[in-house]
Amino acid sequence: MQKRASLELLNIARTKCHCGICQWCCDSCETKERIIPRMYLRVSTRLSKLFRWTSKMAPLGVSGPQALDILGNAYLSLFFVTKQNPKMSQQALNAYGQAEKVDKTASSNPDLHLNRATLLKYEEDFQGALEGFSHAAALDPAWEEPPLRERQLLDFLDRLTALVTSKGKVKAKKLQHLQSSLRPADLGPCGDGRYQTPKGEKIPLELQPLSALKPGMNAAVVVLGKVVFSLTTEERVPFTFGLLDSEGSCYAVMVYNMAESWGVLIGDSVAIPEPNMKQHHIQHKGKSFSFSSIRVETPLSLVVNKKVPGPNSQAVAVVAYKPQSE
């Protein structure tokens, strides 16, 4: 009986001192194209093993479709346990793409499409994720996981679009109160020139409305608004909430790497320095979704009610491999 490994994301709070690591035990084989690791989750502090494995495999010029698929899964695991490092994401996508190029039969591998779709979902490429889940389901109709993931994502997008459009279904009078209650003091450390960039530079930030944001990273800019709704999923990642600014615009904010106990409440003021904005236009199986969102890699990047959340608000991500029988 063959076993299939499907990826699911878990959150472990740093305060519990847990760290996830996928340990890779390779069957000995003379030919690098036939390296077949057995994957399982082991809670430990030996993350460096996976780094060493991928560092060793990549320079070898791995060319076999199965080995490339496995290499893609390794980078996918590293993507999650290294705070969604975009370099790991691109490495995984490259490996999956190469696997399909060197062997056309790899395109018929439902596991490859499911794992790639999982990565695209957390990259917020929802169009690509939906197509990947749908393709995996078509390749293996008996496998319940792909259509489940597809339904869950469609449900999330359906609810999110409705909440953004209706501004959390908050009544007009309440919305006006929230907008008028915003003050420069709500910017906290983002409003006094003390904001420190990831490079360690202290720079002033210019307060701009949500409507002025451009797709991608908006350097030296800060946005400020009030929370009008929050939305969680079964996976609990990301934590999503609606941000209403002084002009009445409402954007979705998706926060990653947060502790399970962290969140914001309706009416909280939130400032986001150098926001990473994305415009979504998704069409899938007769449904359409359009909204704008801001991606936040950690709660520590936010200012909530004039303060930066404490270190316990952040969590690490753990990749679990859930064996399923075919």
Short mmCIF file of C-alpha atoms in Angstrom, two decimals:
data_model
loop_
_atom_site.label_atom_id
_atom_site.label_comp_id
_atom_site.label_asym_id
_atom_site.label_seq_id
_atom_site.Cartn_x
_atom_site.Cartn_y
_atom_site.Cartn_z
CA MET A 1 0.00 0.00 0.00
CA GLN A 2 1.51 3.31 -1.07
CA LYS A 3 1.60 6.25 1.27
CA ARG A 4 1.04 9.84 0.26
CA ALA A 5 2.32 12.80 2.22
CA SER A 6 0.11 15.88 2.20
CA LEU A 7 1.29 19.11 3.75
CA GLU A 8 -0.50 20.91 6.50
CA LEU A 9 0.66 23.95 8.43
CA LEU A 10 0.71 24.11 12.20
CA ASN A 11 1.61 26.96 14.56
CA ILE A 12 3.78 26.44 17.60
CA ALA A 13 4.24 29.40 19.95
CA ARG A 14 7.81 30.35 20.64
CA THR A 15 7.02 30.56 24.33
CA LYS A 16 6.55 26.80 24.35
CA CYS A 17 10.10 26.37 23.01
CA HIS A 18 8.99 24.00 20.22
CA CYS A 19 10.64 23.92 16.83
CA GLY A 20 9.57 21.77 13.89
CA ILE A 21 11.88 20.01 11.54
CA CYS A 22 11.33 17.56 8.74
CA GLN A 23 14.13 15.03 8.95
CA TRP A 24 15.07 13.47 5.64
CA CYS A 25 16.36 9.88 5.70
CA CYS A 26 17.69 8.94 2.28
CA ASP A 27 17.76 5.38 0.98
CA SER A 28 21.29 4.66 -0.22
CA CYS A 29 21.53 4.71 -3.98
CA GLU A 30 24.40 5.17 -6.42
CA THR A 31 22.36 7.26 -8.84
CA LYS A 32 21.43 10.73 -7.62
CA GLU A 33 18.35 10.79 -9.87
CA ARG A 34 16.87 7.94 -7.83
CA ILE A 35 17.37 9.41 -4.37
CA ILE A 36 14.09 8.75 -2.56
CA PRO A 37 13.89 10.30 0.91
CA ARG A 38 11.42 9.04 3.51
CA MET A 39 9.83 12.08 5.11
CA TYR A 40 8.42 12.38 8.58
CA LEU A 41 7.91 15.10 11.16
CA ARG A 42 10.28 15.21 14.10
CA VAL A 43 10.01 17.92 16.71
CA SER A 44 13.60 18.90 17.40
CA THR A 45 16.08 21.72 17.04
CA ARG A 46 17.97 20.21 14.10
CA LEU A 47 16.68 22.48 11.36
CA SER A 48 20.22 22.65 9.98
CA LYS A 49 19.85 19.06 8.69
CA LEU A 50 17.30 20.14 6.10
CA PHE A 51 19.41 23.13 5.10
CA ARG A 52 22.43 20.86 4.62
CA TRP A 53 20.38 18.36 2.60
CA THR A 54 19.06 20.94 0.13
CA SER A 55 22.46 22.64 -0.07
CA LYS A 56 24.03 19.28 -0.95
CA MET A 57 21.41 18.22 -3.49
CA ALA A 58 21.02 21.47 -5.44
CA PRO A 59 24.65 21.78 -6.67
CA LEU A 60 24.61 18.16 -7.87
CA GLY A 61 22.48 19.14 -10.81
CA VAL A 62 19.62 16.87 -9.80
CA SER A 63 17.72 16.07 -13.00
CA GLY A 64 15.41 13.14 -12.32
CA PRO A 65 11.72 14.13 -12.03
CA GLN A 66 11.24 12.26 -8.75
CA ALA A 67 14.37 13.77 -7.22
CA LEU A 68 13.33 17.25 -8.41
CA ASP A 69 9.88 16.76 -6.91
CA ILE A 70 11.49 15.76 -3.62
CA LEU A 71 13.85 18.73 -3.78
CA GLY A 72 10.84 20.98 -4.35
CA ASN A 73 9.17 19.51 -1.26
CA ALA A 74 12.34 20.15 0.75
CA TYR A 75 12.38 23.81 -0.24
CA LEU A 76 8.64 23.96 0.44
CA SER A 77 9.29 22.73 3.98
CA LEU A 78 12.05 25.29 4.44
CA PHE A 79 9.73 28.01 3.16
CA PHE A 80 7.36 27.39 6.05
CA VAL A 81 9.91 26.92 8.81
CA THR A 82 11.98 29.98 7.81
CA LYS A 83 9.18 32.55 8.10
CA GLN A 84 8.09 32.19 4.46
CA ASN A 85 11.47 33.10 3.00
CA PRO A 86 10.74 34.10 -0.65
CA LYS A 87 14.04 32.57 -1.79
CA MET A 88 12.90 29.14 -0.59
CA SER A 89 9.55 29.65 -2.30
CA GLN A 90 11.19 30.37 -5.64
CA GLN A 91 13.53 27.41 -5.25
CA ALA A 92 10.56 25.12 -4.66
CA LEU A 93 8.63 26.45 -7.66
CA ASN A 94 11.72 26.09 -9.85
CA ALA A 95 12.19 22.46 -8.77
CA TYR A 96 8.53 21.60 -9.43
CA GLY A 97 8.71 23.27 -12.83
CA GLN A 98 11.89 21.41 -13.75
CA ALA A 99 10.32 18.10 -12.71
CA GLU A 100 7.55 18.68 -15.26
CA LYS A 101 10.00 19.69 -17.98
CA VAL A 102 12.29 16.66 -17.73
CA ASP A 103 9.44 14.17 -17.61
CA LYS A 104 5.97 14.91 -18.94
CA THR A 105 4.51 12.22 -16.68
CA ALA A 106 5.37 14.43 -13.71
CA SER A 107 2.51 16.68 -14.86
CA SER A 108 0.20 13.79 -13.98
CA ASN A 109 1.47 13.60 -10.40
CA PRO A 110 -1.35 14.86 -8.12
CA ASP A 111 1.06 15.21 -5.17
CA LEU A 112 3.17 17.70 -7.10
CA HIS A 113 0.14 19.82 -7.97
CA LEU A 114 -1.21 19.73 -4.40
CA ASN A 115 2.12 20.71 -2.83
CA ARG A 116 2.72 23.48 -5.36
CA ALA A 117 -0.83 24.77 -4.86
CA THR A 118 -0.24 24.81 -1.10
CA LEU A 119 2.82 27.00 -1.64
CA LEU A 120 0.96 29.30 -4.04
CA LYS A 121 -1.82 29.72 -1.51
CA TYR A 122 0.59 31.00 1.14
CA GLU A 123 2.23 33.18 -1.50
CA GLU A 124 -1.30 34.61 -1.98
CA ASP A 125 -1.44 33.49 -5.60
CA PHE A 126 -4.99 32.32 -5.04
CA GLN A 127 -5.72 31.86 -8.74
CA GLY A 128 -2.80 29.49 -9.14
CA ALA A 129 -3.63 27.69 -5.90
CA LEU A 130 -7.22 27.01 -6.93
CA GLU A 131 -6.14 25.73 -10.33
CA GLY A 132 -3.54 23.48 -8.68
CA PHE A 133 -5.98 21.98 -6.19
CA SER A 134 -8.50 21.44 -8.99
CA HIS A 135 -5.88 19.77 -11.21
CA ALA A 136 -4.76 17.45 -8.39
CA ALA A 137 -8.38 16.47 -7.75
CA ALA A 138 -8.94 15.68 -11.43
CA LEU A 139 -5.82 13.50 -11.56
CA ASP A 140 -6.87 11.47 -8.51
CA PRO A 141 -10.65 11.67 -7.97
CA ALA A 142 -10.48 9.26 -5.02
CA TRP A 143 -8.14 11.54 -3.06
CA GLU A 144 -10.23 13.71 -0.73
CA GLU A 145 -7.57 16.27 0.18
CA PRO A 146 -7.36 18.35 -3.06
CA PRO A 147 -11.10 19.06 -3.43
CA LEU A 148 -11.28 19.80 0.31
CA ARG A 149 -8.49 22.38 0.01
CA GLU A 150 -10.18 23.86 -3.05
CA ARG A 151 -13.53 24.21 -1.25
CA GLN A 152 -11.89 25.71 1.81
CA LEU A 153 -10.05 28.33 -0.24
CA LEU A 154 -13.17 29.19 -2.24
CA ASP A 155 -15.13 29.58 1.00
CA PHE A 156 -12.41 31.81 2.46
CA LEU A 157 -12.33 34.03 -0.63
CA ASP A 158 -16.13 34.19 -0.74
CA ARG A 159 -16.41 35.28 2.89
CA LEU A 160 -13.45 37.67 2.66
CA THR A 161 -14.73 39.41 -0.46
CA ALA A 162 -18.15 39.87 1.12
CA LEU A 163 -16.66 41.32 4.31
CA VAL A 164 -14.31 43.70 2.47
CA THR A 165 -17.13 44.90 0.20
CA SER A 166 -19.52 45.44 3.12
CA LYS A 167 -16.76 46.84 5.38
CA GLY A 168 -17.42 44.14 7.91
CA LYS A 169 -21.16 44.74 7.74
CA VAL A 170 -20.63 47.57 10.21
CA LYS A 171 -23.47 50.11 10.30
CA ALA A 172 -22.89 53.50 8.67
CA LYS A 173 -22.97 55.46 11.92
CA LYS A 174 -20.41 53.16 13.50
CA LEU A 175 -18.19 53.40 10.42
CA GLN A 176 -18.24 57.19 10.59
CA HIS A 177 -17.30 57.05 14.26
CA LEU A 178 -14.37 54.70 13.56
CA GLN A 179 -13.08 56.89 10.75
CA SER A 180 -13.33 60.13 12.73
CA SER A 181 -11.68 58.60 15.80
CA LEU A 182 -8.35 58.01 14.04
CA ARG A 183 -5.58 60.24 15.40
CA PRO A 184 -1.90 60.79 14.48
CA ALA A 185 -1.02 59.48 17.94
CA ASP A 186 -2.34 56.06 16.83
CA LEU A 187 0.76 55.72 14.67
CA GLY A 188 2.87 55.13 17.81
CA PRO A 189 6.53 54.58 16.87
CA CYS A 190 5.63 54.91 13.19
CA GLY A 191 4.73 58.56 13.60
CA ASP A 192 7.71 60.14 15.29
CA GLY A 193 10.56 59.31 12.96
CA ARG A 194 11.70 56.36 15.06
CA TYR A 195 10.64 53.67 12.62
CA GLN A 196 13.51 51.30 11.92
CA THR A 197 13.70 49.52 8.58
CA PRO A 198 14.78 45.87 8.27
CA LYS A 199 18.23 47.25 7.38
CA GLY A 200 18.41 49.07 10.72
CA GLU A 201 17.87 52.56 9.32
CA LYS A 202 15.64 55.02 11.17
CA ILE A 203 13.48 56.92 8.72
CA PRO A 204 10.34 59.08 8.81
CA LEU A 205 7.21 57.54 7.32
CA GLU A 206 4.61 59.39 5.29
CA LEU A 207 1.01 58.66 6.27
CA GLN A 208 -1.00 57.84 3.16
CA PRO A 209 -4.53 56.54 2.54
CA LEU A 210 -5.04 52.97 1.42
CA SER A 211 -6.15 54.19 -2.01
CA ALA A 212 -2.69 55.69 -2.62
CA LEU A 213 -0.85 52.39 -2.22
CA LYS A 214 0.82 50.79 -5.22
CA PRO A 215 1.13 47.02 -5.76
CA GLY A 216 4.21 45.69 -3.99
CA MET A 217 6.23 47.19 -1.17
CA ASN A 218 5.47 50.84 -0.43
CA ALA A 219 8.72 52.19 0.99
CA ALA A 220 8.75 55.04 3.54
CA VAL A 221 4.94 54.90 3.77
CA VAL A 222 2.62 54.04 6.64
CA VAL A 223 -1.13 53.38 6.57
CA LEU A 224 -3.47 53.69 9.53
CA GLY A 225 -6.96 52.40 10.11
CA LYS A 226 -9.48 50.73 12.34
CA VAL A 227 -10.29 47.03 12.44
CA VAL A 228 -13.81 46.34 11.14
CA PHE A 229 -13.76 42.54 10.96
CA SER A 230 -11.56 39.51 11.48
CA LEU A 231 -11.65 36.21 9.64
CA THR A 232 -10.01 32.93 10.57
CA THR A 233 -9.83 29.61 8.77
CA GLU A 234 -9.46 26.02 9.93
CA GLU A 235 -5.73 26.30 9.32
CA ARG A 236 -5.66 29.60 11.26
CA VAL A 237 -3.00 30.97 8.93
CA PRO A 238 -3.06 33.73 7.96
CA PHE A 239 -4.95 35.80 10.54
CA THR A 240 -7.03 38.09 8.34
CA PHE A 241 -8.75 41.31 9.30
CA GLY A 242 -10.32 44.30 7.58
CA LEU A 243 -8.68 47.74 7.87
CA LEU A 244 -10.80 50.86 7.37
CA ASP A 245 -8.93 54.14 6.86
CA SER A 246 -10.02 57.76 7.33
CA GLU A 247 -11.22 57.97 3.72
CA GLY A 248 -13.48 54.94 4.12
CA SER A 249 -11.44 52.50 2.05
CA CYS A 250 -11.35 48.93 3.35
CA TYR A 251 -8.50 46.48 2.62
CA ALA A 252 -7.88 42.97 3.87
CA VAL A 253 -4.76 42.51 6.00
CA MET A 254 -3.23 39.02 6.16
CA VAL A 255 -0.83 38.40 9.04
CA TYR A 256 1.54 35.41 9.10
CA ASN A 257 3.78 33.85 11.76
CA MET A 258 1.44 34.84 14.57
CA ALA A 259 0.89 32.97 17.82
CA GLU A 260 -2.46 31.20 18.10
CA SER A 261 -3.44 33.49 20.98
CA TRP A 262 -2.70 36.70 19.03
CA GLY A 263 -5.34 38.77 17.28
CA VAL A 264 -6.95 42.17 16.92
CA LEU A 265 -10.44 43.30 17.89
CA ILE A 266 -13.01 45.36 16.04
CA GLY A 267 -12.29 49.00 16.82
CA ASP A 268 -8.55 48.54 17.37
CA SER A 269 -6.32 51.04 15.60
CA VAL A 270 -3.60 49.46 13.45
CA ALA A 271 -0.67 51.10 11.70
CA ILE A 272 1.27 49.21 9.02
CA PRO A 273 4.70 50.56 8.01
CA GLU A 274 5.91 50.04 4.44
CA PRO A 275 2.83 47.99 3.48
CA ASN A 276 3.10 45.24 0.88
CA MET A 277 -0.09 45.61 -1.14
CA LYS A 278 -1.59 43.24 -3.68
CA GLN A 279 -4.67 43.54 -5.90
CA HIS A 280 -6.54 40.28 -6.40
CA HIS A 281 -8.72 39.43 -9.39
CA ILE A 282 -9.66 35.75 -9.28
CA GLN A 283 -11.98 33.69 -11.46
CA HIS A 284 -12.60 30.01 -10.83
CA LYS A 285 -15.46 27.72 -11.79
CA GLY A 286 -17.94 30.51 -12.37
CA LYS A 287 -16.97 32.53 -9.29
CA SER A 288 -15.21 35.89 -9.27
CA PHE A 289 -13.37 37.62 -6.43
CA SER A 290 -11.80 41.09 -6.43
CA PHE A 291 -10.24 42.84 -3.45
CA SER A 292 -7.04 44.49 -2.26
CA SER A 293 -4.91 43.16 0.57
CA ILE A 294 -1.79 43.92 2.59
CA ARG A 295 0.58 41.09 3.51
CA VAL A 296 2.26 41.29 6.94
CA GLU A 297 4.97 38.70 7.66
CA THR A 298 4.79 39.00 11.46
CA PRO A 299 2.66 40.79 14.07
CA LEU A 300 5.88 42.48 15.19
CA SER A 301 5.66 44.63 12.05
CA LEU A 302 2.38 46.18 13.20
CA VAL A 303 1.48 48.92 15.63
CA VAL A 304 -1.74 48.04 17.45
CA ASN A 305 -3.33 50.69 19.65
CA LYS A 306 -0.10 52.75 19.56
CA LYS A 307 2.13 49.82 20.58
CA VAL A 308 4.17 47.14 18.85
CA PRO A 309 2.92 43.66 19.89
CA GLY A 310 5.17 41.77 22.28
CA PRO A 311 7.48 38.93 21.19
CA ASN A 312 4.95 36.33 22.38
CA SER A 313 2.64 37.44 19.55
CA GLN A 314 4.90 35.72 17.04
CA ALA A 315 5.07 32.00 16.36
CA VAL A 316 7.06 29.65 14.20
CA ALA A 317 5.52 27.53 11.48
CA VAL A 318 5.86 23.76 11.44
CA VAL A 319 5.33 21.53 8.42
CA ALA A 320 3.63 18.24 9.16
CA TYR A 321 3.44 15.31 6.77
CA LYS A 322 0.13 13.51 7.18
CA PRO A 323 0.34 10.03 5.61
CA GLN A 324 -2.67 9.02 3.57
CA SER A 325 -3.37 5.72 1.90
CA GLU A 326 -4.10 5.61 -1.78
#
